[in-house]
Short mmCIF file of C-alpha atoms in Angstrom, two decimals:
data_model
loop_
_atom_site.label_atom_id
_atom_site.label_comp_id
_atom_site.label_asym_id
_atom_site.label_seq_id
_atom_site.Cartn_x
_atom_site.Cartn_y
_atom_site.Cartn_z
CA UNK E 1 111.56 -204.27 16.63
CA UNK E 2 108.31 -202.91 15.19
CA UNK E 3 105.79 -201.55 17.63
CA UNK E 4 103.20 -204.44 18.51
CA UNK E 5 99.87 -203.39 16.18
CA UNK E 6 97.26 -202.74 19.13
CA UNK E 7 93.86 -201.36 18.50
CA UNK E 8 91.84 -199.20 21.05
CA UNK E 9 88.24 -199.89 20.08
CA UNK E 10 84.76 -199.41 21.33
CA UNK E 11 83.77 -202.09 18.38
CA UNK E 12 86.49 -205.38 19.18
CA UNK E 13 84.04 -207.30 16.93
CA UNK E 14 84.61 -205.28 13.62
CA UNK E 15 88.04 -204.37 14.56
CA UNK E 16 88.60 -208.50 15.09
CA UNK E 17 86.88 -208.80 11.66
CA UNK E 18 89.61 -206.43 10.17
CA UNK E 19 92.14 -207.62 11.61
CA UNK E 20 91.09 -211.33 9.94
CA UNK E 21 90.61 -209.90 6.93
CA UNK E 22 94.34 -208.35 6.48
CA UNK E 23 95.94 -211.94 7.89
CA UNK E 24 93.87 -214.19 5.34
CA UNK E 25 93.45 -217.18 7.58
CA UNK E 26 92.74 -220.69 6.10
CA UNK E 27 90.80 -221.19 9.22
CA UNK E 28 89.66 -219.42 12.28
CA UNK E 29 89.99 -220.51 15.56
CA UNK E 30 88.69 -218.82 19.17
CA UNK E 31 90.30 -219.97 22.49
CA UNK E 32 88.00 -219.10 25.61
CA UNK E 33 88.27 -220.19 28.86
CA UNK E 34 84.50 -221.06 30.55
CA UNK E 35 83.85 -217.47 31.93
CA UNK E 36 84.47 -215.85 28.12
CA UNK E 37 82.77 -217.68 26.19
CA UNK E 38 79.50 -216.91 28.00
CA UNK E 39 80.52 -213.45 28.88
CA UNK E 40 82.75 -211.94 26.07
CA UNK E 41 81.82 -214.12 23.18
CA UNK E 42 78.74 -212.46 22.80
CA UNK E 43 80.48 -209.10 22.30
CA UNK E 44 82.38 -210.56 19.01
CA UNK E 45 79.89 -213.42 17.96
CA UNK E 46 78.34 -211.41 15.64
CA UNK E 47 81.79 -210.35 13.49
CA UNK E 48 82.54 -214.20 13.75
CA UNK E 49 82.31 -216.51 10.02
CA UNK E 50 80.23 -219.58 10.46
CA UNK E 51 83.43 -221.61 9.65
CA UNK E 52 84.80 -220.64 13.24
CA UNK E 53 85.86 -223.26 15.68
CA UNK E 54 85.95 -222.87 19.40
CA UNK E 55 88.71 -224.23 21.79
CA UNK E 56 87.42 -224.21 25.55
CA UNK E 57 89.64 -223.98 28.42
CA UNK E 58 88.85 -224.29 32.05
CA UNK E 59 88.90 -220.87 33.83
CA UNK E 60 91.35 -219.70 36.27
CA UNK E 61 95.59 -219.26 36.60
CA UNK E 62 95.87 -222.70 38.34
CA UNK E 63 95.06 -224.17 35.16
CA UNK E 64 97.75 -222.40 32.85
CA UNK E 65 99.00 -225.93 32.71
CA UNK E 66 101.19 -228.54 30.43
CA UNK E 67 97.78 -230.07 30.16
CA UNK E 68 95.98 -227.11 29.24
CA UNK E 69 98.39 -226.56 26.48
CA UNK E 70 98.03 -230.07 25.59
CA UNK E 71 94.38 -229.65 25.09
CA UNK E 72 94.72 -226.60 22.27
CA UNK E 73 96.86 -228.05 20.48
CA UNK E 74 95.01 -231.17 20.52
CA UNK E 75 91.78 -229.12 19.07
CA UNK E 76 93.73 -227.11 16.50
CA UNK E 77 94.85 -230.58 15.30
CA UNK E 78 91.73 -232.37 15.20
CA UNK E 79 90.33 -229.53 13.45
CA UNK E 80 93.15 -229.53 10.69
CA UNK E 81 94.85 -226.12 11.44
CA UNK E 82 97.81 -225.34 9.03
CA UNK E 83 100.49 -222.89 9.77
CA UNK E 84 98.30 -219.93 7.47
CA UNK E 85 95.48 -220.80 10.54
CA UNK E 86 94.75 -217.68 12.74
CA UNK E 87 93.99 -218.22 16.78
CA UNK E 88 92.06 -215.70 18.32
CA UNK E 89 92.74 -215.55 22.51
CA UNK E 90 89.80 -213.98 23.98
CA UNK E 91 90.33 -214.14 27.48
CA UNK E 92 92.58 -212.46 30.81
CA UNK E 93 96.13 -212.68 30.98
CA UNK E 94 95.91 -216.61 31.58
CA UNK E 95 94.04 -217.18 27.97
CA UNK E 96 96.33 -214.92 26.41
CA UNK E 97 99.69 -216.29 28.18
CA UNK E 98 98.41 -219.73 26.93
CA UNK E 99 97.00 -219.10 23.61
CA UNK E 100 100.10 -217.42 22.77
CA UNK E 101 102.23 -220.00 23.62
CA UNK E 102 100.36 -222.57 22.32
CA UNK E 103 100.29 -220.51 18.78
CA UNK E 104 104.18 -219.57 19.02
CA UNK E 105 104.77 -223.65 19.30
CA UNK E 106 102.32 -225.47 17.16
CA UNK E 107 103.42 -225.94 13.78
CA UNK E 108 106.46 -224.16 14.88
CA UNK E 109 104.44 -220.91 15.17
CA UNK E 110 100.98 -219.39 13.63
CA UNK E 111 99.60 -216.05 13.57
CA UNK E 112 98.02 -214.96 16.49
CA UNK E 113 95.44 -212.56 17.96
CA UNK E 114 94.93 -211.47 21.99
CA UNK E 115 91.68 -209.95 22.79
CA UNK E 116 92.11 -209.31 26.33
CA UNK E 117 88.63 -209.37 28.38
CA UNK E 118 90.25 -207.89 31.60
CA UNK E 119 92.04 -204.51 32.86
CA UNK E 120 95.19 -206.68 33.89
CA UNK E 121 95.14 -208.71 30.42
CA UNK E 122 94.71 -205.49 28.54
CA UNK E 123 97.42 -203.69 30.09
CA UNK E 124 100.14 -206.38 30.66
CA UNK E 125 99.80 -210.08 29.62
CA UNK E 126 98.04 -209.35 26.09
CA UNK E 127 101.08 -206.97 25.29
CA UNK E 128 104.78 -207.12 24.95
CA UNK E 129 105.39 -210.45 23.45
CA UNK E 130 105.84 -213.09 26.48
CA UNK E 131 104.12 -216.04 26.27
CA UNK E 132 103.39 -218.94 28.49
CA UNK E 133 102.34 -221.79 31.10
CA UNK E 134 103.05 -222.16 34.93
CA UNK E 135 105.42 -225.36 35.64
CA UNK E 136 105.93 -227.31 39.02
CA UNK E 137 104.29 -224.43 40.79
CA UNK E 138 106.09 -221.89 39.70
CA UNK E 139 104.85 -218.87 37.66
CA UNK E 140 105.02 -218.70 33.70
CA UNK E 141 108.39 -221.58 34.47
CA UNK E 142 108.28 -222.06 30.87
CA UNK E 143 107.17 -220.09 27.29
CA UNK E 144 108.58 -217.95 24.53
CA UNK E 145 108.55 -214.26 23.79
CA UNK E 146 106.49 -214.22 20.63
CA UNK E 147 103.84 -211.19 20.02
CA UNK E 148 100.54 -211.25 18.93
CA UNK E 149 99.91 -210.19 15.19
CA UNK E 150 97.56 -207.90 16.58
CA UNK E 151 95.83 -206.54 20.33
CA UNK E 152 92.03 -205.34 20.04
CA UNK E 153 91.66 -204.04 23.08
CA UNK E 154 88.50 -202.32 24.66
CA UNK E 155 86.24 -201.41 27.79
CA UNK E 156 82.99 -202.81 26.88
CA UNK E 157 84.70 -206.37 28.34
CA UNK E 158 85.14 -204.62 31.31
CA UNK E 159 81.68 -203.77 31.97
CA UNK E 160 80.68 -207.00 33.99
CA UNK E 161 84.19 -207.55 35.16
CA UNK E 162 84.30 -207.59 39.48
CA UNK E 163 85.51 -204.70 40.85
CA UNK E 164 88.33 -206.49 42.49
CA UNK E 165 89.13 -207.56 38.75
CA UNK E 166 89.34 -203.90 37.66
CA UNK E 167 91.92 -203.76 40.51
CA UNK E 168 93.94 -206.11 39.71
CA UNK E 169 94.64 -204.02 36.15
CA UNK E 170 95.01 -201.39 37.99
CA UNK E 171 98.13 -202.68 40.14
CA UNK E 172 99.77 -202.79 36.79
CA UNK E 173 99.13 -199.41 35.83
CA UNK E 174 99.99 -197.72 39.15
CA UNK E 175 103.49 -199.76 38.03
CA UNK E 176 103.61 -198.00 34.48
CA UNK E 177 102.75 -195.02 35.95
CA UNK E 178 105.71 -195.38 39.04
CA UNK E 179 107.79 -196.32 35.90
CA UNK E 180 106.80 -193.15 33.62
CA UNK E 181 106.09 -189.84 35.55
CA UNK E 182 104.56 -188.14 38.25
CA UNK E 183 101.99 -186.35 36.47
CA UNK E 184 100.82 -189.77 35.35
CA UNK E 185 100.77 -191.24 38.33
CA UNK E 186 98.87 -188.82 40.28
CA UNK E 187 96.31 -189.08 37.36
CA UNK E 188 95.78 -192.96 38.71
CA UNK E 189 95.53 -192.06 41.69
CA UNK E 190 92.82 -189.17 41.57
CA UNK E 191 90.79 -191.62 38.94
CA UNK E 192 87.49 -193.06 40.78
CA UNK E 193 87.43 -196.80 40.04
CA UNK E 194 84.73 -197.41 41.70
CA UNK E 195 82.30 -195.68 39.96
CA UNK E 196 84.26 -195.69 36.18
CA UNK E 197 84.27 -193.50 33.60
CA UNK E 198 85.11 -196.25 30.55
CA UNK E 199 85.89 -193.27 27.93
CA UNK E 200 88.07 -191.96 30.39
CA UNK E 201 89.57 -195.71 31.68
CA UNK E 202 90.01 -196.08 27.95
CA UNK E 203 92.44 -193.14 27.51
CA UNK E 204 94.28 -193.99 31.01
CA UNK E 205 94.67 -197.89 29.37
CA UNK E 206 96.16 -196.46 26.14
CA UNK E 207 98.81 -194.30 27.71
CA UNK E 208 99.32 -197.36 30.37
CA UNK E 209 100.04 -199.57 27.19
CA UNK E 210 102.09 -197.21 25.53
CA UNK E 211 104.58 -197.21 28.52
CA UNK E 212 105.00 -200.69 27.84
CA UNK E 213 105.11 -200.45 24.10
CA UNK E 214 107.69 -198.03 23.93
CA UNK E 215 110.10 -200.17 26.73
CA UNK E 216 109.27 -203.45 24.46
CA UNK E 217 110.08 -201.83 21.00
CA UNK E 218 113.32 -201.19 22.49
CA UNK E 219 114.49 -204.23 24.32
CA UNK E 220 112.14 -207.26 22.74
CA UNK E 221 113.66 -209.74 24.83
CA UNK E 222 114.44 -208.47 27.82
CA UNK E 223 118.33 -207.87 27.95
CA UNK E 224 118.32 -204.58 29.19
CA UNK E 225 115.58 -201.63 30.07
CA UNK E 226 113.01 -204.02 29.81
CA UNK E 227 113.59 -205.11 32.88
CA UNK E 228 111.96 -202.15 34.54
CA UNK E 229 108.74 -203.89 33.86
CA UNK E 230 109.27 -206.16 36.48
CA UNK E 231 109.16 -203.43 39.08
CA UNK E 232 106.63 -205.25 41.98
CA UNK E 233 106.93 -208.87 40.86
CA UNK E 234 110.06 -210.12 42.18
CA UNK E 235 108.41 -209.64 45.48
CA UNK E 236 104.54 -209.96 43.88
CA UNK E 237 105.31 -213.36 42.13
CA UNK E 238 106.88 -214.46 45.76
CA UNK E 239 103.61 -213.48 47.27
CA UNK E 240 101.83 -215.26 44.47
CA UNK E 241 103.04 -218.50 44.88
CA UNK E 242 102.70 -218.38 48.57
CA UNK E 243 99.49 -217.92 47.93
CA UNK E 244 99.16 -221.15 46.11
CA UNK E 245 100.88 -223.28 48.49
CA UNK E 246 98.81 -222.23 51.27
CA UNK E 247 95.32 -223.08 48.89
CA UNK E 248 94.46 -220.11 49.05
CA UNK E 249 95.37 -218.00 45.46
CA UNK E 250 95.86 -214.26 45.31
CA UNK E 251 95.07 -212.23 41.84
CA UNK E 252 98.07 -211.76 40.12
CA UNK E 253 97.66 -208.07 40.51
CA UNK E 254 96.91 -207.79 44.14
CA UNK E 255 100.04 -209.01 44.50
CA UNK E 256 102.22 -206.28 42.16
CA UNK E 257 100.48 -203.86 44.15
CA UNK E 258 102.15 -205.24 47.59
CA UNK E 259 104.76 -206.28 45.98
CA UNK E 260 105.72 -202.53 44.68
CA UNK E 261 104.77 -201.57 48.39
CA UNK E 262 108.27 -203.83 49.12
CA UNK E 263 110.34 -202.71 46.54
CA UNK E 264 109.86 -199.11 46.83
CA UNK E 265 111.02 -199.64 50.76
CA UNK E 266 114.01 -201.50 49.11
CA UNK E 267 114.48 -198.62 46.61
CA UNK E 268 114.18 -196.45 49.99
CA UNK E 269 117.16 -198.25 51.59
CA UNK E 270 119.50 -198.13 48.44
CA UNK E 271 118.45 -195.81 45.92
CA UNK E 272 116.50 -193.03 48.66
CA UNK E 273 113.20 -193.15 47.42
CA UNK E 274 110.79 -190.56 49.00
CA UNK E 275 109.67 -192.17 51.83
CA UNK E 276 106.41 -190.33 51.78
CA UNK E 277 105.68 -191.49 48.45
CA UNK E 278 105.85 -194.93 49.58
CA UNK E 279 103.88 -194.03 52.97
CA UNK E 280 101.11 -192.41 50.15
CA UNK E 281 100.91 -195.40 47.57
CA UNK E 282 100.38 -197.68 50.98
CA UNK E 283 97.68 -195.80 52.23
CA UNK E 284 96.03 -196.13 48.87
CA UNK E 285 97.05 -199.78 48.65
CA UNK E 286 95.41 -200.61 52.03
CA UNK E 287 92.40 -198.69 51.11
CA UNK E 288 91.33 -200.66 48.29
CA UNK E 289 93.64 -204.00 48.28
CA UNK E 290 93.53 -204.75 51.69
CA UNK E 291 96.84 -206.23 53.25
CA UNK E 292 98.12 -210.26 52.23
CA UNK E 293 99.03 -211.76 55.42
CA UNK E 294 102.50 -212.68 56.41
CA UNK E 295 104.33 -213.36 59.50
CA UNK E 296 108.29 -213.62 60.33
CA UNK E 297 107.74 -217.64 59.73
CA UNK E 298 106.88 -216.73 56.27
CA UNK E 299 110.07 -214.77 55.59
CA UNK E 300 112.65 -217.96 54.51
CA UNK E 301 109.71 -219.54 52.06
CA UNK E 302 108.65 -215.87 50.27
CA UNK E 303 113.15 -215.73 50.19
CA UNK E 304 113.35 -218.81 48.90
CA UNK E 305 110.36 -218.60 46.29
CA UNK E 306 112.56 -215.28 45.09
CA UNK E 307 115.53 -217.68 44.56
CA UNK E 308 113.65 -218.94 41.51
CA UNK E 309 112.26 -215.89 39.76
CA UNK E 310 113.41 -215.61 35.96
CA UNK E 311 115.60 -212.24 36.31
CA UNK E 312 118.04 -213.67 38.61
CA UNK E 313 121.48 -213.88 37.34
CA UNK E 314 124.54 -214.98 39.08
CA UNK E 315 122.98 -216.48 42.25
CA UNK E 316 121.35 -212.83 43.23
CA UNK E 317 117.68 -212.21 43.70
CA UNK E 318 117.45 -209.59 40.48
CA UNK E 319 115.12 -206.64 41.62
CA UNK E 320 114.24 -203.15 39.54
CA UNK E 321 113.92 -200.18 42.43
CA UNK E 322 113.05 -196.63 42.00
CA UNK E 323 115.35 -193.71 42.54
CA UNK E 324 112.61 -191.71 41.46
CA UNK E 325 109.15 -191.49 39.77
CA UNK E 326 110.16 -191.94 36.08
CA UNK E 327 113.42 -193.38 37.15
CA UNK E 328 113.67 -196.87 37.58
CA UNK E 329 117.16 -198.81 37.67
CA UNK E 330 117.19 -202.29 36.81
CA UNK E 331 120.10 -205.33 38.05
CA UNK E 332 119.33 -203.84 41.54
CA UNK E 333 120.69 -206.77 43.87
CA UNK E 334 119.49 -206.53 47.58
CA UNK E 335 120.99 -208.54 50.60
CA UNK E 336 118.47 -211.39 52.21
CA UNK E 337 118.71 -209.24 55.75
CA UNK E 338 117.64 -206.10 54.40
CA UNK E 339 114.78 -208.23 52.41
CA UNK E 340 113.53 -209.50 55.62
CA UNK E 341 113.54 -205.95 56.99
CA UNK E 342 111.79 -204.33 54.25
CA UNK E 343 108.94 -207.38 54.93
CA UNK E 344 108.90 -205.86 58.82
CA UNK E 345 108.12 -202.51 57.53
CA UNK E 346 105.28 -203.81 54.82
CA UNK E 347 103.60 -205.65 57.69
CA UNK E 348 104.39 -202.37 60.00
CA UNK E 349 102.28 -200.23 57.19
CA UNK E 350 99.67 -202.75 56.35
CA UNK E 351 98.71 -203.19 60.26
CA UNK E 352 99.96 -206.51 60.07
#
């Protein structure tokens, strides 16, 4: 598989406009959810060809819906899309999940474009190919691994993003960087998110995407070393939906970042992960994620919410642990006691 064309720009409106050049459309469409098309629209509006038509979706991953999906391909057909029409995602991880899947399905698939307006879309949903809507209240229950045609990603969506929104991204890169190297890793950790440096977040956000990139080109569909990836969500997506139930939704990257907290004290247990690494990366968590609340009457629901996760194969909660920085090893199977005990020793290091 050919490397997913992404584009690191400070200009995402001329790069867009390239990008639509090269493709040849018949028509243009842009799908934004209510937050992007005040906020991020702007930024592109201008590389935009008066023959554009705009798809609006409500905001928000409770509404990555059946009816959501619905809705687009409603609008592409009332507006007469063919299957040489381009869609153009501009959104988070939701719009891009969405508008992917809603591209890979109409017409039996047209071209595509993500344009990822958040740190999280930018570094995981927008890239890698997977596609898709939540289903009876479970996470991205059904989609397609289709890639974009192109990614034009780049920091000036960031600007009026919430901090806890830059966060969120973050979670995703710490994963990368767990999944890559040390050196890389540290580098997250010493960066100053709170005050940002978007040349420098820039660079950080290539090399983040480039971890993925390279672990995509070589296993498309998730058979094999792709699976490292999920490093943090088996756990994470658990969390997630927890969240949900109770009314009360976490960001999808709040929860990676205590869901890698878990795994690593799995990887601890059966692989011998450096303890003080884990001790470090839940300090830092803490510090700027805060803890999610559990207690030991949460333990059979977040178990049974694992029983449903995607990489399970052969009745066994599928996990990726780390022996090492830069080492992950994926099929990693872990026993529902020792589960439970690594959720005493989160709540143990989150004050809990």
């Amino acid at each position: 598989m050919e490397p997913q064309k992404i584009i690191f720009t400070p200009n995402p409106g001329e790069a867009l406009a390239n990008v639509a050049r090269s493709i040849a459309p018949d028509a243009l469409f842009i799908l934004c959810d209510t937050h992007t098309r005040a906020l991020a629209l702007p930024v592109i509006a201008e590389a935009l060809p008066p023959s554009t038509q705009y798809i609006d979706i409500e905001a928000g991953d409770t509404h990555k819906t059946l009816e959501a999906l619905a809705h687009v391909w409603d609008e592409l057909s009332r507006h007469g899309a063919s299957r040489k029409s381009l869609l153009v995602n501009l959104g988070g991880g939701m719009v891009t999940d969405l508008g992917g899947f809603a591209a890979a399905c109409f017409k039996r698939g047209i071209r595509f474009v993500n344009i990822p307006t958040t740190l999280l879309g930018a570094v995981d949903a927008a890239v890698g190919g997977k596609t898709g809507i939540n289903f009876n209240g479970l996470k991205n229950e059904i989609g397609a691994f289709r890639p974009a045609d192109a990614v034009v990603v780049s920091t000036r969506f960031f600007h009026t993003l919430p901090h806890e929104e830059l966060l969120s991204g973050y979670a995703e890169m710490l994963k990368h960087a767990l999944i890559e190297n040390p050196d890389t890793y540290h580098a997250l950790l010493d960066y100053d998110l709170s005050n940002p440096d978007w040349d420098r977040l820039l660079l950080l956000l290539e090399e983040s995407v480039q971890v993925k990139q390279r672990i995509v080109a070589q296993d498309p569909c998730e058979t094999g070393i792709r699976k490292a990836l999920n490093l943090g969500h088996t756990v994470g997506h658990a969390f997630e939906s927890l969240s949900h139930r109770r009314g009360k939704p976490i960001a999808h990257g709040y929860a990676v970042a205590w869901g890698l907290v878990c795994e690593l004290l799995l990887s601890h247990h059966y692989l011998h992960f450096p303890s003080d690494i884990i001790t470090g990366l839940a300090d830092y968590i803490y510090r700027h994620y805060g803890a999610f609340a559990i207690t030991c009457k949460d333990y059979e629901t977040l178990y049974e919410l694992m029983t449903h996760d995607k990489k399970n194969e052969g009745g066994h909660i599928n996990f990726t642990l780390l022996q090492a920085i830069g080492h992950p090893v994926i099929d990693q199977h872990a026993d529902k006691e020792q589960i439970f005990v690594a959720f005493d020793l989160y709540r143990d290091l989150f004050k809990l």
